[in-house]
Amino acid sequence: MASGSSGPNWPPIEGIISDLDGVVYRGNAAIVDAIQVFGAWQAAGLPFCFVTNNSTHTPQDVVRKLEGFGLSVAPKDVVTSAITAAELIRAKYPDLMRVFVIGAPSLVKAMADVGLEVTDRKPQAVVMGLDRQITHEKLRIAVEAILNGAAFIGTNPDLLLPTASGYEPGAGATITAVAAATQVKPVIVGKPEPHMIETALARLGTARGSTLLIGDQIQTDIQAGKRACLPTVLVTTGVPPREDPLLVPPDFIVSSLEEIGVRPAPVGSSRQRRA
Ligand SMILES: [Mg+2]
């Protein structure tokens, strides 16, 4: 595949928004060239922000993991579906106080961090993410609250997650179960919805047209990027991209982040680059 100036016609790039799993690491193994490229971008002063549908890790958890691979970033450089769910509740339902959470401790923490009371008593919203300790009782509380008028928010729509030995059901599978029981459609936070991309863009303060979205999945990453009107790059990790005529294709396809031709955007092209 071509690279750099002899390759595709890359737009001027002043910021990067990137997926993590399948782009920067695969499970617990670093994708070495990707780590090196992010390190080079950091050294060159190119700002980036990671976005992950995974609600079971805090930004601090991700920072520690990347640190172990030799890439040093700050918690503000990581946007999770849990953090975005909390921000979305605060923005969309400013008077809401009590939420019931089905999810990991990181999702409970994200809610508490924006001042929400996490409770099973008269919750005004139900927030669902991946919960490996899910029980019928939790599902009952969620269903009852939603039928009583609580807002219904899901962190991410992923139905199936790869594991070391096969697959496990993702958050989307249990969110779908509650949606089926209540006949209420949830607000979904994660990719392919654009909410996390908007959160990351606001943190970077870069212009949409010159902020590159990098992901390894057309169904989630690329669709979210296109909905937010960003140029998009699909990085293939050995698995050929699945063709689907209903999905918007990526603007660029690379087999390694090293192929991305970064040239700086003209000075002053960004409306409000953060200091
Ligand atoms: Mg991925």
Short mmCIF file of C-alpha atoms and ligand atoms in Angstrom, two decimals:
data_model
loop_
_atom_site.label_atom_id
_atom_site.label_comp_id
_atom_site.label_asym_id
_atom_site.label_seq_id
_atom_site.Cartn_x
_atom_site.Cartn_y
_atom_site.Cartn_z
CA MET A 1 0.00 0.00 0.00
CA ALA A 2 1.20 3.48 -0.81
CA SER A 3 2.40 5.75 1.95
CA GLY A 4 3.10 9.40 2.71
CA SER A 5 3.08 11.98 -0.05
CA SER A 6 3.19 9.39 -2.81
CA GLY A 7 0.00 7.75 -1.51
CA PRO A 8 -3.55 8.95 -1.05
CA ASN A 9 -4.37 12.61 -0.89
CA TRP A 10 -4.49 13.12 2.88
CA PRO A 11 -6.25 16.23 4.17
CA PRO A 12 -4.33 18.66 6.40
CA ILE A 13 -4.53 17.10 9.87
CA GLU A 14 -4.52 19.10 13.11
CA GLY A 15 -5.91 16.43 15.44
CA ILE A 16 -6.61 12.70 15.73
CA ILE A 17 -9.51 10.81 17.32
CA SER A 18 -8.78 7.09 17.53
CA ASP A 19 -10.33 3.84 18.67
CA LEU A 20 -8.19 1.71 21.02
CA ASP A 21 -8.86 -2.04 20.80
CA GLY A 22 -7.79 -3.32 17.39
CA VAL A 23 -5.94 -0.06 16.63
CA VAL A 24 -3.49 0.55 19.49
CA TYR A 25 -3.62 -2.86 21.11
CA ARG A 26 -5.31 -6.20 20.62
CA GLY A 27 -6.58 -7.39 24.00
CA ASN A 28 -3.50 -7.23 26.21
CA ALA A 29 -0.95 -7.07 23.37
CA ALA A 30 0.35 -3.76 22.02
CA ILE A 31 0.24 -3.09 18.27
CA VAL A 32 3.84 -1.93 18.23
CA ASP A 33 3.89 0.25 15.11
CA ALA A 34 0.71 2.04 16.27
CA ILE A 35 2.28 2.83 19.66
CA GLN A 36 5.35 4.20 17.84
CA VAL A 37 3.22 6.35 15.51
CA PHE A 38 1.24 7.85 18.41
CA GLY A 39 4.54 8.54 20.17
CA ALA A 40 5.83 10.34 17.07
CA TRP A 41 2.62 12.38 16.75
CA GLN A 42 2.89 13.33 20.40
CA ALA A 43 6.51 14.43 19.91
CA ALA A 44 5.42 16.48 16.89
CA GLY A 45 2.74 18.24 18.96
CA LEU A 46 -0.21 16.68 17.10
CA PRO A 47 -3.03 16.37 19.66
CA PHE A 48 -5.03 13.14 19.88
CA CYS A 49 -7.88 11.70 21.90
CA PHE A 50 -8.88 8.05 22.26
CA VAL A 51 -12.54 6.95 22.17
CA THR A 52 -13.66 3.53 23.39
CA ASN A 53 -17.09 1.88 23.58
CA ASN A 54 -15.78 -0.13 26.55
CA SER A 55 -17.48 1.14 29.73
CA THR A 56 -15.71 -1.31 32.06
CA HIS A 57 -12.47 0.68 32.31
CA THR A 58 -11.92 4.20 33.61
CA PRO A 59 -9.73 6.63 31.63
CA GLN A 60 -7.11 6.06 34.38
CA ASP A 61 -7.19 2.30 33.66
CA VAL A 62 -6.52 3.02 29.96
CA VAL A 63 -3.73 5.47 30.83
CA ARG A 64 -2.03 2.75 32.92
CA LYS A 65 -2.40 0.20 30.13
CA LEU A 66 -0.91 2.55 27.52
CA GLU A 67 1.87 3.48 29.96
CA GLY A 68 2.76 -0.23 30.06
CA PHE A 69 3.16 -0.12 26.27
CA GLY A 70 5.40 2.96 26.46
CA LEU A 71 2.83 5.62 25.52
CA SER A 72 2.24 8.28 28.14
CA VAL A 73 -1.12 10.09 27.96
CA ALA A 74 -3.37 11.94 30.41
CA PRO A 75 -6.86 10.77 31.53
CA LYS A 76 -8.40 13.68 29.58
CA ASP A 77 -7.00 12.09 26.40
CA VAL A 78 -9.33 9.09 26.86
CA VAL A 79 -13.09 9.28 26.30
CA THR A 80 -15.08 6.19 27.35
CA SER A 81 -18.76 5.45 26.76
CA ALA A 82 -19.22 5.59 30.55
CA ILE A 83 -17.81 9.14 30.81
CA THR A 84 -19.86 10.25 27.80
CA ALA A 85 -23.04 8.67 29.22
CA ALA A 86 -22.58 10.71 32.41
CA GLU A 87 -21.95 13.93 30.46
CA LEU A 88 -24.94 13.21 28.21
CA ILE A 89 -27.28 12.74 31.20
CA ARG A 90 -26.02 15.97 32.72
CA ALA A 91 -26.59 17.86 29.44
CA LYS A 92 -29.88 16.24 28.37
CA TYR A 93 -31.56 15.90 31.78
CA PRO A 94 -30.13 18.71 33.95
CA ASP A 95 -32.68 18.13 36.76
CA LEU A 96 -32.08 14.40 37.00
CA MET A 97 -30.59 13.23 40.32
CA ARG A 98 -31.01 9.45 40.74
CA VAL A 99 -29.80 6.74 38.36
CA PHE A 100 -29.86 2.97 38.48
CA VAL A 101 -26.77 1.42 36.95
CA ILE A 102 -26.31 -2.03 35.44
CA GLY A 103 -22.61 -2.03 34.66
CA ALA A 104 -19.06 -2.17 35.89
CA PRO A 105 -17.67 -0.12 38.84
CA SER A 106 -16.21 2.29 36.25
CA LEU A 107 -19.72 3.14 35.04
CA VAL A 108 -20.95 3.68 38.62
CA LYS A 109 -17.92 5.93 39.23
CA ALA A 110 -18.60 7.96 36.06
CA MET A 111 -22.13 8.67 37.28
CA ALA A 112 -21.03 9.55 40.81
CA ASP A 113 -18.29 11.82 39.42
CA VAL A 114 -20.89 14.11 37.81
CA GLY A 115 -22.89 14.26 41.05
CA LEU A 116 -25.57 11.66 40.29
CA GLU A 117 -26.86 9.41 43.08
CA VAL A 118 -26.58 5.75 42.06
CA THR A 119 -29.56 3.97 43.60
CA ASP A 120 -32.26 1.38 43.02
CA ARG A 121 -34.84 3.56 44.81
CA LYS A 122 -37.06 5.54 42.44
CA PRO A 123 -34.35 6.04 39.78
CA GLN A 124 -35.11 8.69 37.13
CA ALA A 125 -32.78 7.03 34.64
CA VAL A 126 -31.47 3.55 33.96
CA VAL A 127 -27.93 3.34 32.57
CA MET A 128 -26.80 0.02 31.18
CA GLY A 129 -23.31 -1.10 30.20
CA LEU A 130 -21.48 -4.42 30.27
CA ASP A 131 -22.08 -6.05 33.67
CA ARG A 132 -20.42 -9.41 34.23
CA GLN A 133 -22.34 -9.70 37.53
CA ILE A 134 -25.74 -9.11 35.95
CA THR A 135 -28.70 -10.77 37.70
CA HIS A 136 -32.39 -11.20 37.06
CA GLU A 137 -33.04 -8.86 39.99
CA LYS A 138 -31.02 -6.06 38.35
CA LEU A 139 -32.97 -6.56 35.12
CA ARG A 140 -36.25 -6.48 37.05
CA ILE A 141 -35.36 -3.16 38.71
CA ALA A 142 -34.34 -1.68 35.35
CA VAL A 143 -37.49 -2.83 33.58
CA GLU A 144 -39.75 -1.57 36.37
CA ALA A 145 -38.03 1.83 36.47
CA ILE A 146 -38.28 2.28 32.70
CA LEU A 147 -41.95 1.27 32.71
CA ASN A 148 -42.43 3.92 35.43
CA GLY A 149 -40.96 6.55 33.12
CA ALA A 150 -37.19 6.50 33.83
CA ALA A 151 -34.94 7.53 30.93
CA PHE A 152 -33.14 4.56 29.34
CA ILE A 153 -29.49 4.98 28.35
CA GLY A 154 -27.16 2.31 26.98
CA THR A 155 -23.39 2.79 26.89
CA ASN A 156 -22.73 0.86 23.68
CA PRO A 157 -24.55 -1.38 21.21
CA ASP A 158 -21.92 -4.14 20.86
CA LEU A 159 -23.75 -7.49 20.87
CA LEU A 160 -20.78 -9.86 20.88
CA LEU A 161 -17.28 -9.46 22.31
CA PRO A 162 -14.28 -11.58 21.41
CA THR A 163 -12.52 -13.24 24.35
CA ALA A 164 -9.31 -15.25 24.61
CA SER A 165 -11.29 -18.47 24.20
CA GLY A 166 -14.23 -17.38 22.02
CA TYR A 167 -17.04 -14.90 22.61
CA GLU A 168 -19.17 -13.38 25.35
CA PRO A 169 -22.37 -11.29 25.12
CA GLY A 170 -21.70 -7.55 24.96
CA ALA A 171 -23.64 -4.71 26.62
CA GLY A 172 -25.85 -4.45 23.54
CA ALA A 173 -27.22 -7.93 24.13
CA THR A 174 -28.62 -7.15 27.60
CA ILE A 175 -29.67 -3.60 26.60
CA THR A 176 -31.66 -5.24 23.79
CA ALA A 177 -33.30 -7.61 26.31
CA VAL A 178 -34.51 -4.70 28.46
CA ALA A 179 -35.64 -2.80 25.35
CA ALA A 180 -37.64 -5.86 24.28
CA ALA A 181 -39.25 -6.25 27.71
CA THR A 182 -40.21 -2.59 28.03
CA GLN A 183 -40.74 -1.77 24.34
CA VAL A 184 -38.71 1.41 25.04
CA LYS A 185 -35.89 2.36 22.69
CA PRO A 186 -32.72 3.32 24.61
CA VAL A 187 -30.50 6.32 23.92
CA ILE A 188 -27.22 4.71 22.84
CA VAL A 189 -24.01 6.59 23.70
CA GLY A 190 -21.21 4.61 22.02
CA LYS A 191 -20.15 4.26 18.41
CA PRO A 192 -21.72 4.19 15.78
CA GLU A 193 -23.55 7.08 17.49
CA PRO A 194 -21.48 10.28 17.29
CA HIS A 195 -21.69 11.37 20.98
CA MET A 196 -18.16 10.25 21.96
CA ILE A 197 -16.69 11.81 18.82
CA GLU A 198 -18.32 15.12 19.76
CA THR A 199 -16.92 14.84 23.31
CA ALA A 200 -13.44 14.16 21.92
CA LEU A 201 -13.69 17.02 19.40
CA ALA A 202 -14.66 19.42 22.18
CA ARG A 203 -11.60 18.32 24.19
CA LEU A 204 -9.23 18.70 21.23
CA GLY A 205 -10.73 22.00 20.08
CA THR A 206 -9.79 21.13 16.50
CA ALA A 207 -11.84 21.66 13.35
CA ARG A 208 -14.00 18.78 12.13
CA GLY A 209 -12.62 18.69 8.59
CA SER A 210 -9.01 18.39 9.77
CA THR A 211 -9.53 15.92 12.62
CA LEU A 212 -8.92 12.36 11.50
CA LEU A 213 -10.98 9.48 12.90
CA ILE A 214 -9.08 6.17 13.08
CA GLY A 215 -10.81 2.84 13.71
CA ASP A 216 -10.73 -0.86 12.90
CA GLN A 217 -14.47 -1.40 12.43
CA ILE A 218 -16.59 0.01 9.63
CA GLN A 219 -19.83 -0.76 11.51
CA THR A 220 -18.96 1.30 14.57
CA ASP A 221 -15.87 3.54 14.27
CA ILE A 222 -16.23 4.65 10.67
CA GLN A 223 -20.00 5.23 10.89
CA ALA A 224 -19.54 7.34 14.06
CA GLY A 225 -16.82 9.37 12.35
CA LYS A 226 -18.91 9.96 9.25
CA ARG A 227 -21.95 10.98 11.34
CA ALA A 228 -19.74 13.57 13.03
CA CYS A 229 -18.49 14.67 9.56
CA LEU A 230 -14.83 13.72 10.12
CA PRO A 231 -12.42 12.25 7.55
CA THR A 232 -12.04 8.57 8.46
CA VAL A 233 -9.32 5.92 8.22
CA LEU A 234 -9.92 2.19 8.53
CA VAL A 235 -6.87 0.31 9.78
CA THR A 236 -6.97 -3.35 8.79
CA THR A 237 -5.53 -5.66 11.41
CA GLY A 238 -5.24 -8.77 9.30
CA VAL A 239 -9.01 -9.20 9.10
CA PRO A 240 -10.41 -8.08 5.73
CA PRO A 241 -13.05 -5.35 6.12
CA ARG A 242 -16.59 -6.70 5.85
CA GLU A 243 -18.37 -5.23 2.83
CA ASP A 244 -21.82 -3.84 3.60
CA PRO A 245 -23.50 -1.64 0.98
CA LEU A 246 -25.64 -0.03 3.70
CA LEU A 247 -22.59 1.35 5.53
CA VAL A 248 -20.68 4.49 4.56
CA PRO A 249 -17.17 3.38 3.52
CA PRO A 250 -14.03 4.89 5.09
CA ASP A 251 -12.23 7.69 3.25
CA PHE A 252 -8.90 5.86 3.59
CA ILE A 253 -7.80 2.28 4.28
CA VAL A 254 -4.34 1.49 5.70
CA SER A 255 -2.71 -1.66 6.99
CA SER A 256 -0.54 0.29 9.46
CA LEU A 257 -0.83 3.76 11.03
CA GLU A 258 2.63 4.40 9.55
CA GLU A 259 0.90 4.89 6.21
CA ILE A 260 -1.04 7.91 7.43
CA GLY A 261 0.49 11.00 5.82
CA VAL A 262 0.29 13.70 8.44
CA ARG A 263 0.90 17.21 7.19
CA PRO A 264 0.04 20.06 9.49
CA ALA A 265 -3.08 22.18 8.92
CA PRO A 266 -2.38 25.84 8.10
CA VAL A 267 -1.79 27.96 11.22
CA GLY A 268 -5.03 29.54 12.46
CA SER A 269 -7.26 27.09 10.62
CA SER A 270 -8.68 25.90 13.92
CA ARG A 271 -11.36 28.07 15.45
CA GLN A 272 -10.36 27.51 19.05
CA ARG A 273 -7.37 25.34 19.64
CA ARG A 274 -7.05 24.70 23.34
CA ALA A 275 -4.03 26.18 25.09
MG MG B 1 -11.80 -1.43 17.77
#
